[in-house]
Short mmCIF file of C-alpha atoms in Angstrom, two decimals:
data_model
loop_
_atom_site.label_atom_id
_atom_site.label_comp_id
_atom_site.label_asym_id
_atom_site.label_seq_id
_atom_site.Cartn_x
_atom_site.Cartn_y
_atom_site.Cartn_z
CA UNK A 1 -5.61 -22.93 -26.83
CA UNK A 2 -6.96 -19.53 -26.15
CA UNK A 3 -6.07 -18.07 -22.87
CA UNK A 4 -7.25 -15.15 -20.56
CA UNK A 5 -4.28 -13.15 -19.64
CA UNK A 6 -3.46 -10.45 -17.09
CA UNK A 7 -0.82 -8.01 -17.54
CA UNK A 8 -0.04 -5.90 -14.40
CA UNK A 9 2.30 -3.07 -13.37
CA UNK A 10 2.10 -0.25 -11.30
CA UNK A 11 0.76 3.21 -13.12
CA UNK A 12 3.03 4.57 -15.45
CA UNK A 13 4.47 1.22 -16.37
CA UNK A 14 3.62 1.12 -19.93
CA UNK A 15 0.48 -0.92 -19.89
CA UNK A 16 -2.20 0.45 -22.33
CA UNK A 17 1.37 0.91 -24.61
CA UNK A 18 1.15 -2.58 -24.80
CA UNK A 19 -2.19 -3.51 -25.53
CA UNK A 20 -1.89 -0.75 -28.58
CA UNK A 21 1.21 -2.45 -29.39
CA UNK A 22 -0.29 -5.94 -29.85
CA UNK A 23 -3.70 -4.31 -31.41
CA UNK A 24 -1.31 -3.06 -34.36
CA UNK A 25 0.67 -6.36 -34.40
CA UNK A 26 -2.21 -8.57 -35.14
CA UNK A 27 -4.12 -6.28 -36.93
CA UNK A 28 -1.03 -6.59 -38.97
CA UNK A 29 -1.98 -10.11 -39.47
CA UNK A 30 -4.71 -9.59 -40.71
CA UNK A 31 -6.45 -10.53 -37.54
CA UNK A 32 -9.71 -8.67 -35.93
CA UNK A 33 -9.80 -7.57 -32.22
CA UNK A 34 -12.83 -5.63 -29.83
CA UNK A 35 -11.25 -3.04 -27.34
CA UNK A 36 -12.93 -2.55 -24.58
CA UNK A 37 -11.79 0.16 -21.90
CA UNK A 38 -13.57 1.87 -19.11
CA UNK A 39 -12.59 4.98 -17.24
CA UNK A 40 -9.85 5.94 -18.98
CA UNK A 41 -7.64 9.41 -18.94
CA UNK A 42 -8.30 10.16 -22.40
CA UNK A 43 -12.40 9.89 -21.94
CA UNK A 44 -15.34 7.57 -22.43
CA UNK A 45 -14.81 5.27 -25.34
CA UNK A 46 -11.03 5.90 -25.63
CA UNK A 47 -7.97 3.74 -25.15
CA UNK A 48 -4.92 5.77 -24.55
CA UNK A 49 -1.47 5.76 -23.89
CA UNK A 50 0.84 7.88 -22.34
CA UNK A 51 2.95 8.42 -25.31
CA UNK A 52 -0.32 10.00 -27.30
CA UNK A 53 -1.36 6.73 -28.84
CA UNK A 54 -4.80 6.80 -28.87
CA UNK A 55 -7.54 4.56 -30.68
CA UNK A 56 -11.62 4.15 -30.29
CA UNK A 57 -12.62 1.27 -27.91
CA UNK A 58 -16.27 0.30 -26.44
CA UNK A 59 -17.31 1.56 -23.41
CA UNK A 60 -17.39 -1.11 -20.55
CA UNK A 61 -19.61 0.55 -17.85
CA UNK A 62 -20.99 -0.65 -15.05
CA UNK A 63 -23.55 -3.81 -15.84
CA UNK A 64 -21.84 -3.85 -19.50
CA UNK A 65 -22.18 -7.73 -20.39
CA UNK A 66 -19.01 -8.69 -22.93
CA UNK A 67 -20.29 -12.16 -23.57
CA UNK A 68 -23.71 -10.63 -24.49
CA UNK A 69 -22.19 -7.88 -26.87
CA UNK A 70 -19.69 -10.40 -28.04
CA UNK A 71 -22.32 -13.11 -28.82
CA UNK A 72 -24.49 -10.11 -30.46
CA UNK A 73 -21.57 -8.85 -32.82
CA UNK A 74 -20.77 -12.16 -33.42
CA UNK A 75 -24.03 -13.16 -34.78
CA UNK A 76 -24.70 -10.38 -36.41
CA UNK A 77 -22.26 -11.38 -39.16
CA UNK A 78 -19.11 -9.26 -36.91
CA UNK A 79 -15.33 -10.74 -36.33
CA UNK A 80 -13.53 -10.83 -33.78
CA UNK A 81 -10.50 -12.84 -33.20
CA UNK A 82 -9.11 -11.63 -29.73
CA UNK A 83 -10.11 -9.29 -27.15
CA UNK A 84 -8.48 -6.25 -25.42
CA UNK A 85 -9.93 -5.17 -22.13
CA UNK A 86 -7.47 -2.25 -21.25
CA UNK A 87 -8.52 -0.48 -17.53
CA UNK A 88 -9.33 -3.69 -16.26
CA UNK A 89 -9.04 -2.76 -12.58
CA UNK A 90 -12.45 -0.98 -12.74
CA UNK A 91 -13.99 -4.00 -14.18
CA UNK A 92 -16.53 -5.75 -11.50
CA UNK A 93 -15.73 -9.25 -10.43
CA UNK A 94 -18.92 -10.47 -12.73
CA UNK A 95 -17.64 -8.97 -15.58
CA UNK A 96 -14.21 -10.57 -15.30
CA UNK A 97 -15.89 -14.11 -15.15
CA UNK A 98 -17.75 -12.76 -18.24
CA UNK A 99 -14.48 -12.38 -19.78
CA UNK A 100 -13.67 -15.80 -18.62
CA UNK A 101 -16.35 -17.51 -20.70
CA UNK A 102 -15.40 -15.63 -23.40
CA UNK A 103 -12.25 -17.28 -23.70
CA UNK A 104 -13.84 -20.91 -22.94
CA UNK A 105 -17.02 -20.92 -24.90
CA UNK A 106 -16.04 -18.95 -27.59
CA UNK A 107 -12.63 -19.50 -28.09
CA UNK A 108 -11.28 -16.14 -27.93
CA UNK A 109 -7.72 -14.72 -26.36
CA UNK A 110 -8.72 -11.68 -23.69
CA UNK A 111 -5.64 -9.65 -23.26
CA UNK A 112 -6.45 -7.37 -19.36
CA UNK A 113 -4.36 -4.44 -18.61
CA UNK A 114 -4.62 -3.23 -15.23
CA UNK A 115 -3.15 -2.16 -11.91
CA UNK A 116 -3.28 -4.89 -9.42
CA UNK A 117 -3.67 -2.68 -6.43
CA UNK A 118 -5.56 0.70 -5.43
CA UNK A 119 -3.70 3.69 -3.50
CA UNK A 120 -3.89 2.08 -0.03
CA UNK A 121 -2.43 -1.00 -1.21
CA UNK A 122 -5.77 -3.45 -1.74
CA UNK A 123 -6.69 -5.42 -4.80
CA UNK A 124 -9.43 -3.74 -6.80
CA UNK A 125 -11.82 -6.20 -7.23
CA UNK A 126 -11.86 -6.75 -10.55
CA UNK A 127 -7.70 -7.14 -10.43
CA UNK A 128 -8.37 -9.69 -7.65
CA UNK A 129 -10.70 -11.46 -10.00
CA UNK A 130 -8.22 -11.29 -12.89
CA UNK A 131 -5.14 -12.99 -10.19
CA UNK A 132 -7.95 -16.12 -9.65
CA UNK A 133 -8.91 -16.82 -12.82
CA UNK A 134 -6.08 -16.14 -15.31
CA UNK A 135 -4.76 -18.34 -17.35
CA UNK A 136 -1.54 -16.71 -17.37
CA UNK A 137 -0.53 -13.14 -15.19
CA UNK A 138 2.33 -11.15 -16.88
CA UNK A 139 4.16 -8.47 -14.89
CA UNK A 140 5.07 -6.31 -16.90
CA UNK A 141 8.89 -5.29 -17.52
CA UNK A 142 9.32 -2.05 -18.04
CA UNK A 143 9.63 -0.88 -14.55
CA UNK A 144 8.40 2.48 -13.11
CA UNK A 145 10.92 4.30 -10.43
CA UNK A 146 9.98 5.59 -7.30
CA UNK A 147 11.40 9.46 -6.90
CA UNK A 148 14.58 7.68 -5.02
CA UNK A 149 15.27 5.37 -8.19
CA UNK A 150 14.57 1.98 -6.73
CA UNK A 151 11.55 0.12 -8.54
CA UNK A 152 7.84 1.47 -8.01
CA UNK A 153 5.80 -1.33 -7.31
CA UNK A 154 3.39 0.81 -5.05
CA UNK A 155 0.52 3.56 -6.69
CA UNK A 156 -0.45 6.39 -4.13
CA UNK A 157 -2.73 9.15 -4.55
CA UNK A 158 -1.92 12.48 -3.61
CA UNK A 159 -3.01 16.01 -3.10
CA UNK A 160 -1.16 19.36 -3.29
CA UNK A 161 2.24 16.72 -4.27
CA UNK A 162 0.67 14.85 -0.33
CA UNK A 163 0.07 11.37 -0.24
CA UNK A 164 -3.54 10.75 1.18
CA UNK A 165 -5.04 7.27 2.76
CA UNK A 166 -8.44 7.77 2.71
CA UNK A 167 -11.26 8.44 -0.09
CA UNK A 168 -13.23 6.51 -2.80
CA UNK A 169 -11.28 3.86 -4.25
CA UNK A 170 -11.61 4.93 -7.90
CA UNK A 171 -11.20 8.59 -8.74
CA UNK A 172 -9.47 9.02 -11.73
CA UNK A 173 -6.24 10.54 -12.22
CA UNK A 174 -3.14 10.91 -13.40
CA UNK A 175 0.65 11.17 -12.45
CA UNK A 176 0.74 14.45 -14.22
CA UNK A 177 -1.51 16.80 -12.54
CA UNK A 178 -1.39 20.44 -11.00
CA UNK A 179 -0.45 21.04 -7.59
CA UNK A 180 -3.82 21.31 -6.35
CA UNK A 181 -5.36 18.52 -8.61
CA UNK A 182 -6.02 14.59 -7.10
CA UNK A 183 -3.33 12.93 -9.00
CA UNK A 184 -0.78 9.96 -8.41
CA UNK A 185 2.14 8.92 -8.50
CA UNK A 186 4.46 5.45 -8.09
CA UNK A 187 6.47 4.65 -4.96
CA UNK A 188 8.27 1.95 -3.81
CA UNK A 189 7.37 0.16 -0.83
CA UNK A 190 9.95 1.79 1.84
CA UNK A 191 8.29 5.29 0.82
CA UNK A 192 4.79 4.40 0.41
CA UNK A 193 4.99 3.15 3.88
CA UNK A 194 6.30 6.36 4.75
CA UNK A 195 4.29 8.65 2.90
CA UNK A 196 7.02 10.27 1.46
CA UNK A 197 5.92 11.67 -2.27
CA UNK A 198 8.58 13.40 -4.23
CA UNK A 199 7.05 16.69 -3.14
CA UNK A 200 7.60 15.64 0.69
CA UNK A 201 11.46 14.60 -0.32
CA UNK A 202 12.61 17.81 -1.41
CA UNK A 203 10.76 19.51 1.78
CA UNK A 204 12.59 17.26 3.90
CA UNK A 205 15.59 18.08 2.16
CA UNK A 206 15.56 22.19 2.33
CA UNK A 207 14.88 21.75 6.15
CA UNK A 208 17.52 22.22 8.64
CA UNK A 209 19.52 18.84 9.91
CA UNK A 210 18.12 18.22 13.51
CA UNK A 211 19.66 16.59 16.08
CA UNK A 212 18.32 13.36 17.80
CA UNK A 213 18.13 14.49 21.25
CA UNK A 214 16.97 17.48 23.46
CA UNK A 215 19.19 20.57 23.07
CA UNK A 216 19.68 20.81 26.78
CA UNK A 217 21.21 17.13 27.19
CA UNK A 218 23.28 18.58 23.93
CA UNK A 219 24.64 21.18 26.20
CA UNK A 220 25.02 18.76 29.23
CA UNK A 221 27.35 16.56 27.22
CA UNK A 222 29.36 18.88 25.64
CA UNK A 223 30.10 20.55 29.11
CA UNK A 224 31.19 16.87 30.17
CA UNK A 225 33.16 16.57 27.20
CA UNK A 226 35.39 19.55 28.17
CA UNK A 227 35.74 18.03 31.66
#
């Protein structure tokens, strides 16, 4: 039975690697697919990867109907056997249920890659979509590491290497970016919480040790001490 899947991760977790890597495996097969992306790093009509795989995809914009241009290349005398919707985050909530019918009317696997949650920690809406209407939700296994080495599972944005709360929930980036550039990067919970980037670790770690506690009860109970 076909099947709309999700596979999620955090950025940098190896997700439009993995819709390449199953274009090229059925491909192999003989078998045609559509890729659709929207937004991504690479440019309009691209589907990239951070490794510098790269192939041609269709343009899923806002009020871009995939049953209508799937029902159009279909009757035109077109084939496709599965669909790829990499970027799926951006996707609107109608589009996802588009995506849906695909599946169940014309009997075609749709394979979403996207990040389930934005900077501040809330579904994008077309994630939250994807979570109620899957058939199946994949996680994906390769995991990213926060700067302290335990597993990212959190994406913040930053600027000048500072994590920032507030702002436009899309605005693309990337996790490599100059100093002064938006850009992103993974974090585990603790440290998202905290606001700690990488940048902000090694600033805490060339300051000076401070003690807990005023410098005059310091004095006070080192006089007592001697006593």
């Amino acid at each position: 039975m076909p099947e709309l899947v999700f596979f999620s991760g955090t950025m940098d977790c190896g997700k439009s690697t993995l819709a390449l890597q199953i274009e090229h495996n059925r491909s192999a097969r003989g078998l045609k697919g559509m890729i659709f992306t929207r937004d991504d790093r690479a440019g309009e009509g691209k589907l990239s990867s951070r490794l510098g795989l790269v192939t041609d995809a269709v343009e899923a914009g806002t009020g871009f109907d995939f049953y209508t241009h799937l029902v159009g290349h279909l009757s035109a005398g077109g084939r496709a056997d599965y669909v790829i919707a990499d970027e799926a985050q951006f996707l609107e909530p109608e589009q996802i249920d588009q995506l849906a019918r695909v599946v169940d009317d014309l009997e075609l696997d749709v394979f979403a890659f996207g990040i389930t949650t934005d900077f501040r920690s809330k579904l994008f809406p077309g994630s939250q979509r994807l979570v109620e209407l899957a058939d199946r939700i994949e996680v994906l296994q390769v995991e990213s590491l926060c700067w302290c080495g335990a597993r990212a599972t959190h994406n913040a944005r930053t600027v000048g290497g500072r994590m920032v709360v507030e702002g436009a929930q899309v605005v693309i980036g990337d996790v490599n970016h100059g100093e002064d550039e938006v850009g992103y990067e993974v974090l585990c919970r603790r440290h998202h919480r905290r606001r700690m980037t990488s940048a902000g670790a090694r600033a805490a770690a060339l300051s000076p040790d401070v003690l807990p506690v005023d410098a005059a009860d310091a004095v006070d109970a080192v006089d007592a001490g001697r006593r």
